[in-house]
Coordinates of C-alpha atoms in Angstrom, one line a residue:
M1 CA 6.8 -26.5 -34.9
D2 CA 8.4 -24.8 -31.5
L3 CA 6.9 -23.3 -28.6
F4 CA 7.6 -19.4 -30.5
D5 CA 5.6 -20.2 -33.4
S6 CA 2.5 -22.6 -31.9
A7 CA 2.0 -19.5 -30.0
Q8 CA 2.8 -16.7 -32.5
N9 CA -0.3 -18.5 -34.5
S10 CA -2.7 -19.5 -32.4
E11 CA -5.5 -16.6 -31.2
N12 CA -5.9 -18.9 -28.0
F13 CA -2.9 -17.7 -26.4
P14 CA -2.0 -14.3 -24.8
L15 CA -1.7 -11.5 -26.8
A16 CA 1.7 -11.7 -24.3
E17 CA 2.3 -15.2 -25.5
R18 CA 1.8 -14.6 -29.0
L19 CA 4.4 -11.6 -28.8
R20 CA 7.2 -13.1 -27.6
P21 CA 10.4 -12.4 -29.7
S22 CA 12.4 -15.2 -32.0
L23 CA 15.0 -12.8 -32.4
I24 CA 17.5 -11.2 -30.1
E25 CA 16.5 -7.5 -32.1
D26 CA 13.0 -8.0 -31.2
Y27 CA 13.6 -8.2 -27.4
V28 CA 11.9 -4.7 -26.2
G29 CA 14.0 -3.5 -23.2
Q30 CA 16.8 -4.3 -21.0
K31 CA 19.3 -2.6 -23.8
H32 CA 21.9 -2.9 -20.6
L33 CA 22.0 -6.6 -20.5
I34 CA 21.4 -7.8 -24.2
G35 CA 22.4 -4.6 -26.1
P36 CA 25.5 -5.1 -28.8
G37 CA 28.6 -5.9 -25.9
K38 CA 26.2 -6.6 -23.2
P39 CA 26.6 -9.2 -21.4
I40 CA 23.6 -11.8 -21.7
R41 CA 24.0 -10.4 -25.7
I42 CA 27.6 -11.6 -25.5
M43 CA 26.7 -15.3 -23.9
I44 CA 24.1 -15.8 -26.7
E45 CA 26.5 -15.5 -29.4
K46 CA 29.1 -17.3 -27.9
N47 CA 26.8 -19.7 -27.5
D48 CA 28.1 -19.9 -23.7
I49 CA 25.0 -19.5 -21.2
S50 CA 26.5 -19.4 -17.7
S51 CA 23.6 -19.8 -14.5
M52 CA 21.7 -16.6 -13.6
I53 CA 19.1 -15.1 -11.6
L54 CA 17.0 -12.7 -13.7
W55 CA 15.4 -10.0 -11.0
G56 CA 13.0 -7.2 -12.0
P57 CA 9.3 -6.2 -11.3
P58 CA 6.8 -7.8 -12.6
G59 CA 6.3 -7.4 -16.7
T60 CA 10.0 -6.8 -17.4
G61 CA 10.9 -9.8 -19.8
K62 CA 12.1 -12.4 -17.3
T63 CA 10.6 -15.5 -19.0
T64 CA 10.8 -13.8 -22.5
L65 CA 14.5 -13.3 -22.1
A66 CA 15.2 -17.3 -20.4
L67 CA 12.6 -18.3 -23.9
L68 CA 14.7 -16.4 -26.1
I69 CA 18.3 -17.6 -24.4
S70 CA 17.2 -21.2 -24.4
Y71 CA 15.8 -20.7 -28.3
L72 CA 18.9 -19.2 -29.9
V73 CA 21.5 -21.2 -28.9
N74 CA 19.6 -24.7 -28.9
L75 CA 20.0 -26.1 -25.8
D76 CA 17.1 -28.4 -24.1
F77 CA 14.3 -26.6 -22.1
S78 CA 12.9 -27.2 -19.3
Q79 CA 10.5 -25.1 -17.3
L80 CA 9.3 -25.3 -13.9
S81 CA 7.3 -22.8 -11.5
A82 CA 8.0 -22.6 -8.1
V83 CA 4.5 -21.8 -7.1
S84 CA 3.3 -25.6 -8.2
S85 CA 6.3 -27.5 -8.1
G86 CA 7.8 -29.7 -5.3
V87 CA 11.0 -31.1 -5.1
K88 CA 10.0 -34.5 -6.8
D89 CA 9.5 -32.2 -9.4
V90 CA 13.2 -30.9 -10.1
R91 CA 14.8 -34.2 -9.7
A92 CA 12.6 -35.8 -12.3
V93 CA 14.2 -32.8 -14.4
L94 CA 17.4 -32.7 -13.0
E95 CA 17.5 -36.8 -13.6
E96 CA 16.1 -36.0 -17.3
A97 CA 19.5 -33.3 -17.4
E98 CA 21.8 -35.7 -16.7
K99 CA 21.0 -38.2 -19.3
N100 CA 20.8 -35.8 -21.7
L101 CA 24.4 -34.8 -20.6
K102 CA 25.7 -38.2 -20.4
Y103 CA 24.2 -39.6 -23.7
S104 CA 23.8 -36.4 -25.9
R105 CA 26.6 -33.8 -24.8
K106 CA 23.9 -31.7 -24.6
K107 CA 23.2 -29.4 -21.4
T108 CA 19.9 -28.7 -20.0
I109 CA 18.5 -24.9 -19.2
L110 CA 16.1 -25.3 -16.3
F111 CA 13.8 -22.0 -15.9
I112 CA 12.1 -21.8 -12.9
D113 CA 9.9 -18.7 -12.7
E114 CA 9.3 -17.2 -9.1
I115 CA 12.4 -18.8 -7.5
H116 CA 12.2 -17.1 -4.6
R117 CA 8.9 -19.7 -3.9
F118 CA 11.1 -21.9 -3.3
N119 CA 12.3 -23.1 -0.1
K120 CA 15.8 -24.1 1.4
A121 CA 15.2 -28.1 0.9
Q122 CA 13.8 -27.3 -2.9
Q123 CA 16.5 -24.6 -3.9
D124 CA 19.7 -27.4 -1.9
S125 CA 17.9 -29.7 -4.6
L126 CA 19.2 -27.8 -7.4
L127 CA 23.3 -27.3 -6.1
H128 CA 24.8 -30.3 -7.3
S129 CA 23.6 -29.9 -10.9
V130 CA 24.4 -26.7 -10.9
E131 CA 28.0 -27.3 -9.4
K132 CA 28.4 -29.9 -12.2
G133 CA 27.2 -28.4 -15.4
S134 CA 24.2 -31.0 -16.1
I135 CA 22.2 -27.7 -15.8
I136 CA 22.1 -24.2 -16.5
L137 CA 20.0 -22.6 -14.3
I138 CA 17.8 -19.3 -15.3
G139 CA 15.9 -18.2 -11.8
A140 CA 13.3 -14.9 -12.3
T141 CA 12.5 -13.7 -9.5
T142 CA 10.7 -10.2 -8.1
E143 CA 12.1 -10.4 -4.8
N144 CA 15.1 -9.1 -3.5
P145 CA 17.7 -12.7 -4.3
S146 CA 20.0 -11.7 -1.8
F147 CA 17.0 -12.5 1.2
E148 CA 15.3 -15.2 -1.0
V149 CA 17.9 -17.1 -2.8
I150 CA 20.6 -19.4 -0.4
S151 CA 23.6 -17.9 -0.9
P152 CA 25.5 -21.1 -2.4
L153 CA 23.2 -21.2 -5.0
L154 CA 23.9 -17.0 -5.9
S155 CA 27.5 -18.1 -5.5
R156 CA 27.2 -20.3 -9.0
S157 CA 24.7 -18.2 -10.3
R158 CA 25.3 -14.5 -11.9
V159 CA 22.7 -12.1 -10.6
Y160 CA 21.0 -9.5 -13.7
V161 CA 18.8 -6.7 -12.7
L162 CA 16.0 -6.0 -14.9
E163 CA 14.7 -2.4 -15.1
E164 CA 11.2 -1.3 -15.2
L165 CA 10.0 -0.7 -19.3
S166 CA 10.6 2.6 -20.5
K167 CA 7.7 4.3 -22.0
S168 CA 9.5 3.9 -25.2
D169 CA 10.0 0.1 -24.7
L170 CA 5.7 0.1 -23.7
L171 CA 4.9 2.0 -26.9
Q172 CA 7.0 -0.2 -29.1
M173 CA 5.4 -2.7 -27.5
I174 CA 1.5 -1.3 -28.5
D175 CA 2.7 -0.4 -31.7
K176 CA 4.3 -4.1 -32.2
A177 CA 0.7 -5.5 -31.0
L178 CA -1.3 -3.4 -33.6
T179 CA 1.0 -3.9 -36.5
K180 CA 3.0 -7.6 -35.9
D181 CA 0.6 -9.7 -34.1
E182 CA -1.7 -12.5 -36.2
Y183 CA -4.6 -10.7 -35.2
L184 CA -5.0 -7.4 -33.8
S185 CA -3.1 -6.3 -37.5
K186 CA -6.3 -7.0 -39.0
M187 CA -8.5 -5.2 -37.2
N188 CA -8.5 -0.9 -37.5
I189 CA -7.8 -0.3 -33.7
E190 CA -7.3 3.6 -32.9
I191 CA -5.3 4.4 -29.5
P192 CA -6.4 8.2 -28.9
D193 CA -4.1 8.4 -26.1
K194 CA -1.3 5.7 -25.7
D195 CA -0.3 8.0 -22.5
F196 CA -3.5 6.9 -20.5
L197 CA -2.9 3.2 -21.6
I198 CA 1.0 3.0 -20.8
K199 CA 0.1 4.4 -17.2
L200 CA -2.5 2.1 -16.8
S201 CA -0.3 -0.6 -17.0
G202 CA 2.4 0.5 -14.2
G203 CA 5.2 -0.2 -16.4
D204 CA 4.5 -4.3 -16.7
G205 CA 4.4 -5.3 -20.4
R206 CA 2.4 -8.6 -19.6
R207 CA -0.9 -6.4 -18.2
L208 CA -0.2 -3.6 -21.2
L209 CA -0.4 -6.5 -23.8
N210 CA -3.2 -8.8 -22.2
G211 CA -5.2 -5.0 -21.3
L212 CA -4.8 -3.9 -24.2
E213 CA -6.5 -7.0 -25.9
L214 CA -9.5 -7.4 -23.6
A215 CA -10.2 -3.8 -24.3
V216 CA -10.1 -5.0 -28.0
K217 CA -12.5 -7.8 -27.6
L218 CA -14.9 -5.7 -25.2
T219 CA -15.3 -2.8 -27.8
Y220 CA -18.0 -3.0 -30.6
P221 CA -16.2 -1.4 -34.1
D222 CA -18.3 2.0 -34.7
A223 CA -19.8 2.4 -38.1
N224 CA -16.9 2.3 -40.2
G225 CA -15.7 -1.1 -39.0
K226 CA -12.8 1.0 -36.5
I227 CA -12.5 0.0 -32.8
V228 CA -11.7 3.2 -30.8
L229 CA -10.3 2.2 -27.7
T230 CA -11.4 5.5 -25.4
N231 CA -9.8 6.4 -22.0
E232 CA -13.4 5.1 -20.7
I233 CA -13.0 1.8 -21.8
L234 CA -9.6 1.1 -21.1
K235 CA -10.3 2.7 -17.5
E236 CA -13.3 0.1 -17.3
T237 CA -11.3 -2.8 -19.1
Y238 CA -8.3 -2.3 -16.3
Q239 CA -10.6 -0.8 -13.7
T240 CA -8.1 0.3 -11.2
N241 CA -4.5 1.7 -11.9
Y242 CA -1.8 -0.5 -11.2
I243 CA -0.3 -0.2 -7.7
K244 CA 3.0 -1.2 -7.3
Y245 CA 3.1 -2.7 -3.8
D246 CA 3.3 -6.1 -2.2
K247 CA 3.4 -5.8 1.7
N248 CA 5.0 -9.2 2.1
A249 CA 7.6 -8.8 -0.1
E250 CA 11.0 -6.2 -0.8
E251 CA 8.9 -2.8 -1.8
H252 CA 6.9 -3.2 1.1
Y253 CA 10.1 -2.7 3.2
N254 CA 11.2 0.1 0.9
V255 CA 8.3 1.9 0.8
I256 CA 7.7 1.8 4.3
S257 CA 11.7 3.0 5.2
A258 CA 10.7 5.6 2.7
F259 CA 7.7 6.8 4.4
I260 CA 9.4 7.4 7.5
K261 CA 12.6 9.0 6.3
S262 CA 10.2 11.3 5.3
M263 CA 8.9 12.3 7.8
R264 CA 12.3 12.2 10.0
G265 CA 13.4 14.3 6.7
S266 CA 10.5 17.1 7.6
D267 CA 8.9 16.3 4.5
P268 CA 4.9 16.1 5.4
D269 CA 4.2 15.9 1.7
A270 CA 6.3 12.5 0.7
A271 CA 4.9 11.5 4.0
L272 CA 2.0 11.4 2.6
Y273 CA 2.7 10.2 -1.1
W274 CA 3.8 6.6 0.8
M275 CA 1.6 6.0 3.1
A276 CA -1.3 6.6 0.6
K277 CA 0.4 4.0 -1.5
M278 CA 1.3 2.0 1.6
L279 CA -3.0 2.1 1.9
K280 CA -3.7 1.7 -1.7
G281 CA -1.7 -1.3 -1.9
G282 CA -3.1 -3.3 0.9
E283 CA -0.6 -2.4 3.5
D284 CA -2.2 -2.7 7.1
P285 CA -3.1 0.5 8.5
K286 CA -1.9 -0.8 12.2
F287 CA 1.1 -1.2 10.3
I288 CA 1.9 2.3 9.7
C289 CA 0.3 3.6 13.1
R290 CA 3.0 1.6 15.3
R291 CA 6.2 2.8 13.2
M292 CA 4.5 6.5 13.3
V293 CA 4.6 5.8 17.2
I294 CA 8.3 4.6 17.1
L295 CA 9.1 8.0 14.5
A296 CA 7.4 10.1 17.6
S297 CA 9.7 9.0 20.2
E298 CA 13.0 8.7 17.7
D299 CA 13.0 10.7 15.5
V300 CA 11.5 13.4 17.1
G301 CA 11.5 12.5 20.9
N302 CA 11.4 15.8 23.6
A303 CA 11.5 18.0 21.2
D304 CA 7.6 18.0 21.3
P305 CA 6.4 15.3 23.2
N306 CA 2.9 15.5 22.1
A307 CA 4.1 13.6 19.2
L308 CA 4.5 10.3 20.9
T309 CA 0.7 11.2 22.2
M310 CA -0.7 12.5 18.8
A311 CA 1.2 9.1 17.4
M312 CA -0.8 6.6 20.1
N313 CA -4.0 8.2 20.0
C314 CA -4.2 8.0 16.0
F315 CA -3.4 4.1 16.5
N316 CA -5.9 3.9 19.1
A317 CA -8.7 5.6 16.8
I318 CA -7.5 3.2 14.1
N319 CA -8.3 0.3 16.5
V320 CA -11.9 2.4 16.9
I321 CA -12.5 3.1 13.5
G322 CA -11.1 1.6 11.3
M323 CA -10.7 2.4 7.8
P324 CA -11.7 4.2 5.1
E325 CA -12.2 7.0 7.6
G326 CA -9.0 6.2 9.7
R327 CA -7.0 7.6 6.7
I328 CA -7.5 11.0 8.0
I329 CA -6.2 10.4 11.4
M330 CA -3.5 9.1 9.7
G331 CA -2.7 11.7 7.4
Q332 CA -2.9 14.2 9.7
T333 CA -0.7 12.1 12.6
A334 CA 2.3 11.9 9.5
V335 CA 1.7 15.3 9.1
Y336 CA 2.6 16.5 12.1
L337 CA 5.1 14.3 13.0
A338 CA 7.0 15.2 9.5
S339 CA 6.1 19.0 10.7
A340 CA 7.7 18.9 14.3
P341 CA 10.7 19.8 15.6
K342 CA 13.4 16.4 15.7
S343 CA 15.4 15.2 18.2
N344 CA 17.0 12.0 18.5
A345 CA 18.7 12.3 21.8
S346 CA 15.9 10.2 23.3
Y347 CA 17.1 7.0 21.4
S348 CA 20.8 8.2 21.6
A349 CA 20.7 8.3 25.0
I350 CA 19.4 4.6 25.6
E351 CA 21.4 3.2 22.8
R352 CA 24.9 4.5 24.9
A353 CA 23.1 3.1 28.5
F354 CA 22.7 -0.2 27.0
E355 CA 26.3 0.4 26.1
D356 CA 27.3 0.7 29.8
V357 CA 25.7 -1.7 31.0
D358 CA 26.8 -4.8 28.5
R359 CA 30.5 -2.9 29.3
Y360 CA 30.1 -3.1 33.5
P361 CA 27.5 -5.8 33.7
D362 CA 28.5 -6.3 37.3
T363 CA 27.9 -3.1 39.2
M364 CA 26.3 -2.5 42.4
V365 CA 23.7 -0.1 43.5
P366 CA 24.8 2.9 45.8
L367 CA 24.0 2.0 49.2
H368 CA 22.0 5.2 49.8
L369 CA 19.5 4.4 46.5
R370 CA 18.4 0.6 48.2
N371 CA 15.2 -0.3 49.4
A372 CA 15.8 -0.7 53.0
P373 CA 12.1 -2.5 54.3
T374 CA 13.4 -4.6 57.1
K375 CA 16.0 -3.7 59.8
L376 CA 18.7 -6.2 58.6
M377 CA 19.2 -4.3 55.6
K378 CA 18.9 -1.2 57.6
E379 CA 21.8 -2.2 59.9
L380 CA 23.8 -2.9 56.5
N381 CA 23.7 0.8 55.8
Y382 CA 20.7 0.2 53.4
G383 CA 19.3 3.5 51.8
K384 CA 21.6 5.5 54.4
E385 CA 22.2 9.5 53.7
Y386 CA 19.7 9.1 50.7
N387 CA 18.5 12.9 49.5
Y388 CA 15.0 13.5 49.6
A389 CA 14.9 15.6 46.0
H390 CA 11.3 17.2 47.3
S391 CA 12.9 18.7 51.1
F392 CA 15.3 20.6 49.2
D393 CA 15.0 23.8 47.3
N394 CA 13.8 23.4 43.3
H395 CA 12.9 19.9 44.5
F396 CA 16.5 19.1 43.4
V397 CA 19.8 17.9 45.5
D398 CA 22.9 17.5 44.0
D399 CA 23.8 13.4 44.6
Q400 CA 25.4 10.5 42.9
Y401 CA 22.4 8.4 41.3
L402 CA 25.1 6.5 39.2
P403 CA 27.2 3.4 39.6
D404 CA 30.3 4.2 40.8
E405 CA 31.7 2.8 37.3
V406 CA 30.1 5.2 35.0
K407 CA 29.4 7.6 38.0
D408 CA 30.3 10.7 35.7
K409 CA 28.4 9.5 32.5
I410 CA 26.1 11.7 31.5
Y411 CA 23.8 9.9 28.4
Y412 CA 20.9 12.6 27.7
M413 CA 21.8 15.3 26.2
P414 CA 18.9 17.1 25.1
G415 CA 18.9 18.9 21.6
E416 CA 18.5 23.1 21.0
L417 CA 15.1 22.7 19.0
G418 CA 11.6 23.0 20.7
K419 CA 10.1 22.1 23.8
E420 CA 13.9 19.9 24.4
K421 CA 15.7 23.2 24.6
E422 CA 13.7 24.6 27.9
I423 CA 14.7 20.8 29.3
K424 CA 18.3 21.4 28.2
E425 CA 18.4 24.6 30.1
R426 CA 16.9 23.3 33.0
L427 CA 19.2 20.6 33.3
E428 CA 22.3 22.9 33.1
T429 CA 21.0 25.0 35.8
L430 CA 20.3 22.0 38.0
W431 CA 23.4 20.9 37.7
K432 CA 26.5 23.6 37.0
D433 CA 27.4 23.5 40.4
S434 CA 27.3 19.8 40.4
K435 CA 30.0 17.4 41.9
H436 CA 29.0 14.6 39.7
K437 CA 28.2 15.7 36.6
N438 CA 28.8 18.8 34.1
Y439 CA 26.2 19.4 31.1
N440 CA 28.4 21.9 30.2
K441 CA 31.7 20.4 29.4
T442 CA 30.3 16.7 27.9
D443 CA 31.4 15.2 24.7
K444 CA 29.7 13.7 22.2
D445 CA 29.8 10.3 23.8
G446 CA 28.4 11.8 27.6
N447 CA 32.1 11.8 29.0

């Protein structure tokens, strides 16, 4: 009896295990990989498997696909979990694989679940065997392999992206559970609202099946012996909707990116949605608030100087009030920032200034701008001919404030929106007859 047979014939195995397919036609989803003429299907048909990384969300069939491949090509199979296995465990499998190749001329498929949890040393230990061909590595990960799998291992493997299961895929899994499973198929089970069940699963096939089985176990049959899984029963079984968000993983960066870009793009509704998803997923509110403080300056800037005050007040309020009430203040702030006029002029200005400091690292402060606290410094003309701005009309005097190398440079080029339009008009008026800079004849680089 093999792994598939034992799982399919034991009620002690979870439903998701019992329904693992032993035929490629029974595999649900991922038609772009296992459909006719697709890469993994061709490898199986040719009995020629290459090392691969299976990357996709939880419950999309990564483990099932690895097991199915090993079953159909009839190779030795070893499985490790990166959560509980160390270098010693890996070496034991690799040594056994070497023996199999040497004495039986048979390769071994090594399946490593959650391979992203292996550190560099653990991943390095796989390289020689993958290179030599004594093992065919199949790694499964929910994280971006570009960040989590070492480059030498990636270069020796193909990365295949598993897509989230569609509604059609999940309906197929429900039907299979009710009609093909040895135990559930014997029961009279009715699910009036399958769409609600799919929603609770969050697109995770494993969560769908195991939750379905638990709901059946927790429900008493009615007078006719029928088990009716109402929405109330399903909701009680699953407890909460599944939020696809891991504050320590790639989705963390994807969602915060969407949040920032929504505010930058002046869409308050999208900003609120992504904020709600982060908070529901357990994100630290202070992290979100810090990002709003940065955006208030980088993307709103002087078009609405109050934006920075608003964002800082939000950050301080979270420290004082906390959650859940803090979500109201955070929502108000996100809406304000998204709705505010936008300008990245200050951000662009400081970046251009940094570039010139790198380009001219040895500039000298003009003598008239230097501090002269001692007699010697005064004798050396430090501070000589400095014009005190408040002694002139409009508290302004045309003077050179930049070092000679960049004396005519303009870094800050205000935009036409909000408060910044007033700032632009004021600066153009002050410097219109200047010997040093001309705001009306400045190119995009401030020259």
